[in-house]
Short mmCIF file of C-alpha atoms in Angstrom, two decimals:
data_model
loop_
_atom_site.label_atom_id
_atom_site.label_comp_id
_atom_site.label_asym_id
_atom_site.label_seq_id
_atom_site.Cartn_x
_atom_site.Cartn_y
_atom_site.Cartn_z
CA UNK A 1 71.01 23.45 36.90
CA UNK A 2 72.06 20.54 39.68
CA UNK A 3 69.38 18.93 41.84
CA UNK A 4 70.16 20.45 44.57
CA UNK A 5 70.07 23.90 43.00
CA UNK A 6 66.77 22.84 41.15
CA UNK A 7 65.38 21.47 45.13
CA UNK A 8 65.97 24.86 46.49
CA UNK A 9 63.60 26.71 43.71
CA UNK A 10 61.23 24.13 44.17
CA UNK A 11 61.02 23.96 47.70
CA UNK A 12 60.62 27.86 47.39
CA UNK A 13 56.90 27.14 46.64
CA UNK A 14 56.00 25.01 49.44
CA UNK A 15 52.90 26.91 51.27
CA UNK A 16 52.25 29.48 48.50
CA UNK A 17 48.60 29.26 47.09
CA UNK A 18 47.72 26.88 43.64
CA UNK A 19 44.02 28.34 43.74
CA UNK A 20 42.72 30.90 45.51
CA UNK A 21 39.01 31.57 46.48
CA UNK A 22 37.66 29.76 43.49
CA UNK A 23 33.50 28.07 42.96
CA UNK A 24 32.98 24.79 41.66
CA UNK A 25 31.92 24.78 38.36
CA UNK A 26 28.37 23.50 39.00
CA UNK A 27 26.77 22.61 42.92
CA UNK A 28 26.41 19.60 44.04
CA UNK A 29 23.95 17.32 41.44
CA UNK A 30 21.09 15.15 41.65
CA UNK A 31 22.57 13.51 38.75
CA UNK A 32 25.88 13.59 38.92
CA UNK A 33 25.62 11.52 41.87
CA UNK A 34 23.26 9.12 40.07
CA UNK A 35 25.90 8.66 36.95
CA UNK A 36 28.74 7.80 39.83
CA UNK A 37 26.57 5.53 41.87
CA UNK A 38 25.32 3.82 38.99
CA UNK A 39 28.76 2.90 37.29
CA UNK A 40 30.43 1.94 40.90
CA UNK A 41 26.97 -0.46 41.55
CA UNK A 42 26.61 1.84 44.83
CA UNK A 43 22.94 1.88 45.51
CA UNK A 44 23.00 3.08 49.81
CA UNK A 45 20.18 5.18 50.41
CA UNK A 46 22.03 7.97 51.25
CA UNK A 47 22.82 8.86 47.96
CA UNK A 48 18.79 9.00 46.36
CA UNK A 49 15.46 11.07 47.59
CA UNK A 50 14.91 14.49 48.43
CA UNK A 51 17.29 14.43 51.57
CA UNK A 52 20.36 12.92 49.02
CA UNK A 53 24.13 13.35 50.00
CA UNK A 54 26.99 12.86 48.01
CA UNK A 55 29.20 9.82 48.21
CA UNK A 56 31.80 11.30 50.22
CA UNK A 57 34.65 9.70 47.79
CA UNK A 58 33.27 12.31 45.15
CA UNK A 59 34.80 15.18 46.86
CA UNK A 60 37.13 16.57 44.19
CA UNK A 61 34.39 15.77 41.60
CA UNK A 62 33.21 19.76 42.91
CA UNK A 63 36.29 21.16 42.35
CA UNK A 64 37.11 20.06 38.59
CA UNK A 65 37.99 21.70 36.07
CA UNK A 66 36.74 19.93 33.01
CA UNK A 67 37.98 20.26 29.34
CA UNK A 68 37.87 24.09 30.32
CA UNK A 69 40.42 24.02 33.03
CA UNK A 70 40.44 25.98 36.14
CA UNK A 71 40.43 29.90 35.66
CA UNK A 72 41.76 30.61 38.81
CA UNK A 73 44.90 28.89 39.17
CA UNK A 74 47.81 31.12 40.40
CA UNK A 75 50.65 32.38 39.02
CA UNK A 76 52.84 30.86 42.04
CA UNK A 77 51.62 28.03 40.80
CA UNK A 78 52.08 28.47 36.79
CA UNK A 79 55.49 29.22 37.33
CA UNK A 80 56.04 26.11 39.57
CA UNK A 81 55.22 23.84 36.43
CA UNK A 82 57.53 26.26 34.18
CA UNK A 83 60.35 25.32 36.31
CA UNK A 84 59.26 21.81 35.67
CA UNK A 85 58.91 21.86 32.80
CA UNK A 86 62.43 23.71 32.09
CA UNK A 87 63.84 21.02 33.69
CA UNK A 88 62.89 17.91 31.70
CA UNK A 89 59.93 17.05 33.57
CA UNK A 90 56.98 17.69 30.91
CA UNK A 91 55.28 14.30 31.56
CA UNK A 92 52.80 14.02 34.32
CA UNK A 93 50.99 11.24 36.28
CA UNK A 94 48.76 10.82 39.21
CA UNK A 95 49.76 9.02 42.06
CA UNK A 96 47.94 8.88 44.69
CA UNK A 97 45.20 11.32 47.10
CA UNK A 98 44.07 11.46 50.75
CA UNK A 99 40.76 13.13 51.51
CA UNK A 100 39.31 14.14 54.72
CA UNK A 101 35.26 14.20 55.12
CA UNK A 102 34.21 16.83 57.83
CA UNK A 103 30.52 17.59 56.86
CA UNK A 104 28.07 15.80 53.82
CA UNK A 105 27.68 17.39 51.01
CA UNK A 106 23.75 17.44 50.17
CA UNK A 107 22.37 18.28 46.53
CA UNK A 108 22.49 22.28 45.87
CA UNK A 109 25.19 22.90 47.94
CA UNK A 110 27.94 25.43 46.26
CA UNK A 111 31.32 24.61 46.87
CA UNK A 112 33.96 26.79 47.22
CA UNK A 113 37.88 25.76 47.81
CA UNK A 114 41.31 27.14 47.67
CA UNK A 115 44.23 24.92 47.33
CA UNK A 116 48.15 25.28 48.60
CA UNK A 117 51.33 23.48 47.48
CA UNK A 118 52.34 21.43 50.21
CA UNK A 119 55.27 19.88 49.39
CA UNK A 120 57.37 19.48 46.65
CA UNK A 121 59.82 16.44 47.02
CA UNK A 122 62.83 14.57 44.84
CA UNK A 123 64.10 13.78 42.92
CA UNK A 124 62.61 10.20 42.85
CA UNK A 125 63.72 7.59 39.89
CA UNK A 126 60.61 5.53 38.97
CA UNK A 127 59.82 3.28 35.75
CA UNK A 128 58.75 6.24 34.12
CA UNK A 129 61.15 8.19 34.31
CA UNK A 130 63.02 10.67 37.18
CA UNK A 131 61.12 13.69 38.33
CA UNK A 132 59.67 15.46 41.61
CA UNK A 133 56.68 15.23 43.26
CA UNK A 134 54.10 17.72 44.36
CA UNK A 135 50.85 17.69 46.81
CA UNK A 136 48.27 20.11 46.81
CA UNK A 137 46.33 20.19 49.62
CA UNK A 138 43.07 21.30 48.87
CA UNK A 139 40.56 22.57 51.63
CA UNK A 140 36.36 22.50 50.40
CA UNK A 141 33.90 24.53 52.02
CA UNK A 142 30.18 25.28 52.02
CA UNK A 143 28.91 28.83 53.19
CA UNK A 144 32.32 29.18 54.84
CA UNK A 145 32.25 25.73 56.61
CA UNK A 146 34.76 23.63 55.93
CA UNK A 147 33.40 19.95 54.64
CA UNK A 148 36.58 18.33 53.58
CA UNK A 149 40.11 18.18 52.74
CA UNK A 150 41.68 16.81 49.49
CA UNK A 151 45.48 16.26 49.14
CA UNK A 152 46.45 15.32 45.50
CA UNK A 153 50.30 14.05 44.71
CA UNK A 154 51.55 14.04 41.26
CA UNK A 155 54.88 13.00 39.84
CA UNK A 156 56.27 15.52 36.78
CA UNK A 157 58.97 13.75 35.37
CA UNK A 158 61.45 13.65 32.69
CA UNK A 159 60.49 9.98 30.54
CA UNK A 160 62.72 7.43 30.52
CA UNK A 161 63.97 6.34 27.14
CA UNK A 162 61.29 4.22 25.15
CA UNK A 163 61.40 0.38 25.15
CA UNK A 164 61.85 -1.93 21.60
CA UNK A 165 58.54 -3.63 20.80
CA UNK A 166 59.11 -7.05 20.73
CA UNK A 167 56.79 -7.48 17.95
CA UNK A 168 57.99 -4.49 15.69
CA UNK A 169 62.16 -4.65 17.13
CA UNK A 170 62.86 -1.67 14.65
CA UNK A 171 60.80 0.55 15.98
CA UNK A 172 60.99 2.19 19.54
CA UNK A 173 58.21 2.00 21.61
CA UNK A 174 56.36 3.90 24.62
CA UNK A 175 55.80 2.07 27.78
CA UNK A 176 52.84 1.63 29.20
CA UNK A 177 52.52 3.86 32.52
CA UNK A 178 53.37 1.92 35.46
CA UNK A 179 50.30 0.86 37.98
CA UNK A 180 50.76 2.23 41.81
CA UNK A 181 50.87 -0.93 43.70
CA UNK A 182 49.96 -0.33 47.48
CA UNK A 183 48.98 -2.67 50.62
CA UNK A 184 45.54 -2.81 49.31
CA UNK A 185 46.07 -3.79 45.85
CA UNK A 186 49.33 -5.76 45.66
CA UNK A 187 47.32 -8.88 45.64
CA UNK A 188 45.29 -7.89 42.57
CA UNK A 189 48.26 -7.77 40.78
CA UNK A 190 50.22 -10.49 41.69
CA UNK A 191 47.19 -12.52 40.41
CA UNK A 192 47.34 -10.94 37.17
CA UNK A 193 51.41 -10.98 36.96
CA UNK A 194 50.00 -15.37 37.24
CA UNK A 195 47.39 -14.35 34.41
CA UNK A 196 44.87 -14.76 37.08
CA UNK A 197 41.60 -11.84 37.42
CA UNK A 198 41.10 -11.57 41.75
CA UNK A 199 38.42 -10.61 42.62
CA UNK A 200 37.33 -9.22 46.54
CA UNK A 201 34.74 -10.72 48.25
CA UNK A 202 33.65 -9.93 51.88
CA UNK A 203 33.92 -12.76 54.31
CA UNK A 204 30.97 -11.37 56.36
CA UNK A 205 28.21 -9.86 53.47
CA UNK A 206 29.46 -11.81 50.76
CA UNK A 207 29.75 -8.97 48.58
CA UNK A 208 32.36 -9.19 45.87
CA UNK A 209 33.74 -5.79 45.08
CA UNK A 210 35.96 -4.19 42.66
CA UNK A 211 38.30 -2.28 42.72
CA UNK A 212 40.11 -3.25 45.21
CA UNK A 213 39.53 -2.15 49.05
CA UNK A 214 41.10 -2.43 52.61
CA UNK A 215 36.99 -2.89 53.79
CA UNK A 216 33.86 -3.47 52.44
CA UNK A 217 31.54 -0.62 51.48
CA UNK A 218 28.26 -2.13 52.57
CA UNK A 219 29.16 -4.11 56.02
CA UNK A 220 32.37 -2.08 56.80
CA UNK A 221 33.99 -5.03 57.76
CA UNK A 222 38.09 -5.48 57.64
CA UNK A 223 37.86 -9.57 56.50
CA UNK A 224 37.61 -10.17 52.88
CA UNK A 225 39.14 -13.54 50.62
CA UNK A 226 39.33 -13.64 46.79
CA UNK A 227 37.12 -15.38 43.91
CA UNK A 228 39.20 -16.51 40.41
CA UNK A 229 36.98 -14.18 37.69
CA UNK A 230 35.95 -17.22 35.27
CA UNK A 231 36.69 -14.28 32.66
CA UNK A 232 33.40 -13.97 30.84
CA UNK A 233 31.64 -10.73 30.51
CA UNK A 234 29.86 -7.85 28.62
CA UNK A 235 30.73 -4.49 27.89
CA UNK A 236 28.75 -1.96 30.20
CA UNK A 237 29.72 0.92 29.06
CA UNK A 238 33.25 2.19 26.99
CA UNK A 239 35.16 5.79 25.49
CA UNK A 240 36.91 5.65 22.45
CA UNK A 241 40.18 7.26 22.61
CA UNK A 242 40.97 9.80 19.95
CA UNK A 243 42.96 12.64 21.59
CA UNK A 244 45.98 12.36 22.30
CA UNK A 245 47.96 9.87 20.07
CA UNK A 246 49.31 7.39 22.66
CA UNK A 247 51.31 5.02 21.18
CA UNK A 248 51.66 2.31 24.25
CA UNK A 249 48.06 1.69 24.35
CA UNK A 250 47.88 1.27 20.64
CA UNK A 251 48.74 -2.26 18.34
CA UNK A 252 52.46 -1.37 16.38
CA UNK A 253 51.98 0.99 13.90
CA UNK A 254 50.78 4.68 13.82
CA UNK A 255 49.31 5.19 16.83
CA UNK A 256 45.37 5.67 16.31
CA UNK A 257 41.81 5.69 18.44
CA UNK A 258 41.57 2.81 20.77
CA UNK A 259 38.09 1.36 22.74
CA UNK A 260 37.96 1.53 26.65
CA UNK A 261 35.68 -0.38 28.02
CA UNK A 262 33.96 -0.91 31.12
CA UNK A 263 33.27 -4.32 31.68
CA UNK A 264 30.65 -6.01 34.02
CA UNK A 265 32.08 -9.32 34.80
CA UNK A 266 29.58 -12.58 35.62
CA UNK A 267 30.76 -12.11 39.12
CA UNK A 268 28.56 -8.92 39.46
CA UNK A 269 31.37 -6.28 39.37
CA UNK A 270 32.81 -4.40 36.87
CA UNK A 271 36.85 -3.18 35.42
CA UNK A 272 38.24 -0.76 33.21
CA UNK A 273 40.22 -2.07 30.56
CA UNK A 274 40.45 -2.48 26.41
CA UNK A 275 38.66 -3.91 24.28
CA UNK A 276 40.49 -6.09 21.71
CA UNK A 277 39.99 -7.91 18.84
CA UNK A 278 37.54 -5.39 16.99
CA UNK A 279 38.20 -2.01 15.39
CA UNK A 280 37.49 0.69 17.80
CA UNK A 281 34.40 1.74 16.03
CA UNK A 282 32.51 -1.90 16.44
CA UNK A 283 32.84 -2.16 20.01
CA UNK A 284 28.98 -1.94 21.47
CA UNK A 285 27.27 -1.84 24.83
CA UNK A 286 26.00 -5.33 25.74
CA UNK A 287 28.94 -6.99 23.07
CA UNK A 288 30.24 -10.25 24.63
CA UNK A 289 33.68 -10.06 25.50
CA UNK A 290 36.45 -12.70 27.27
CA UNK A 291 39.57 -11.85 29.62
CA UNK A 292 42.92 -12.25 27.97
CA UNK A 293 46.43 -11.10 29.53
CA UNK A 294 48.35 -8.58 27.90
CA UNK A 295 52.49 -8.73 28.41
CA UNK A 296 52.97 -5.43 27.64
CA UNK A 297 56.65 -5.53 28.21
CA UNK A 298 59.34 -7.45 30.35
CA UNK A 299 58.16 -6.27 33.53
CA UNK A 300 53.89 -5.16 32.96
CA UNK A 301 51.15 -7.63 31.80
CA UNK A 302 47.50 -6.34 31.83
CA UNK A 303 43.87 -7.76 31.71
CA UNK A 304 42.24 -7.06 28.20
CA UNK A 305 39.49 -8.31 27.30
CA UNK A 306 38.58 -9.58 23.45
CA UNK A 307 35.06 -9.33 21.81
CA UNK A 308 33.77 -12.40 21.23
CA UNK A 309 32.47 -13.61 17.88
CA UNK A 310 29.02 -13.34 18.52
CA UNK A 311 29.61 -10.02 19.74
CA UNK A 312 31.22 -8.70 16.80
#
């Protein structure tokens, strides 16, 4: 099938429903909001007491799925990632979302959504491979009043070829995904392409924050400068990987579990990113651990961090 025969199937779907009339999973929780305040450091009053609201960045935290999946995805919809699929594209990645806050959400509230394909747009060559992209727009509502919007754009794509490892040269190897680099993060990452950790801080509050953002949550103001992380910190918090094998995060070899960690830095902010230097299953909460740069490959490097000895 050519592109352009393959554009005018796609484009086909544009406007037909994804999910229709479905109910979040569970309302809106006391303690889920507690779990996301506490591992983003947001402590605004809002968010605790009998009167709580929900951040308003958790908005598609009511509309999840979960390990279970959504039951009430369409068939419009189904057959939209068939086609996909059909056509090379079986890999998927997130790219980006925009989200629209009419009303609060307060703890108890049920919400209810229903979701449209909004577009569906390519093809578009990336690092990872060539594929299309398609938004969902997502409208949220509480006893039929709307309370927010939530457009999600992924890429399905066909993967590029894999990549040599330079430390194993006769055996192919998966690349790492990509990172989307924006306005408000390019900066982070041309520190870390100089093997350098930036951290925000805001010129007014003097709150450093992380990740990166185009204001500051607690003073709202636009003027922010940078602090070099010294690179010492502790894991908070971490997921071992099991499920599924993924080969690009993993040291050359078969691909097996790997540690994720979440790691408060001494600046008072925290980042995902592995743990090295320790089998998965000796990585602890509290463990010492020190920034390192990963290259991963020609064009990606990536802060790690390794357990230190003490730690181990």
């Amino acid at each position: 099938m050519s592109d352009g025969d393959l554009a005018a199937r796609l484009k086909a779907f544009e406007g037909l429903p994804a999910v229709s009339e479905a109910t979040g999973k569970d309302p809106v929780d006391a303690a889920m909001i507690r779990h996301w305040c506490e591992v983003l450091g947001d402590t605004h009053p809002a968010y605790t007491g009998p009167d709580a609201v929900a951040p308003p960045a958790m908005l598609q935290v009511w509309t999840m799925g979960g390990l279970s999946g959504h039951d009430r995805r369409t068939d419009a919809y189904q057959e939209l990632l068939a086609l996909l699929d059909e056509a090379g594209c079986t890999s998927v990645v997130a790219t980006d979302c925009e989200q629209e806050y009419v009303r609060p959400l307060r703890v108890g509230d049920t919400v209810t959504f229903d979701t449209v394909v909004e577009s569906v747009t390519g093809p578009k060559s990336t690092r990872l491979g060539t594929g299309w992209f398609v938004t969902t727009r997502t409208e949220l509502r509480v006893a039929g009043l709307l309370a927010g919007v939530h457009r999600f754009r992924v890429l399905k794509y066909a993967p590029s070829r894999p990549v040599r490892d330079p430390r194993d040269p006769d055996r192919p190897r998966e690349r790492r995904p990509r990172p989307v680099v924006g306005r408000d993060n390019a900066g982070y990452w041309e520190g870390v392409e100089r093997r350098e950790l930036l951290v925000q801080r805001c010129t007014d509050c003097r709150r450093p924050r992380f990740p990166w953002l185009p204001g500051c949550p607690d003073c709202g103001s636009a003027g922010w400068d940078t602090v070099r992380a010294a690179g010492n910190g502790t894991v908070f918090s971490y997921v071992v990987m099991h499920h599924p094998p993924f080969p690009a995060f993993t040291a050359p070899g078969p691909p097996g579990p790997y540690a994720v960690g979440l790691i408060e830095l001494a600046e008072g902010v925290r980042i995902v990113a592995n743990v090295v230097g320790v089998s998965y299953d000796k990585v602890r909460v509290g463990m010492p651990v020190r920034l390192e740069f990963l290259r991963c490959d020609e064009e990606l490097t990536v802060p790690v961090f390794r357990a230190e000895e003490s730690g181990g």
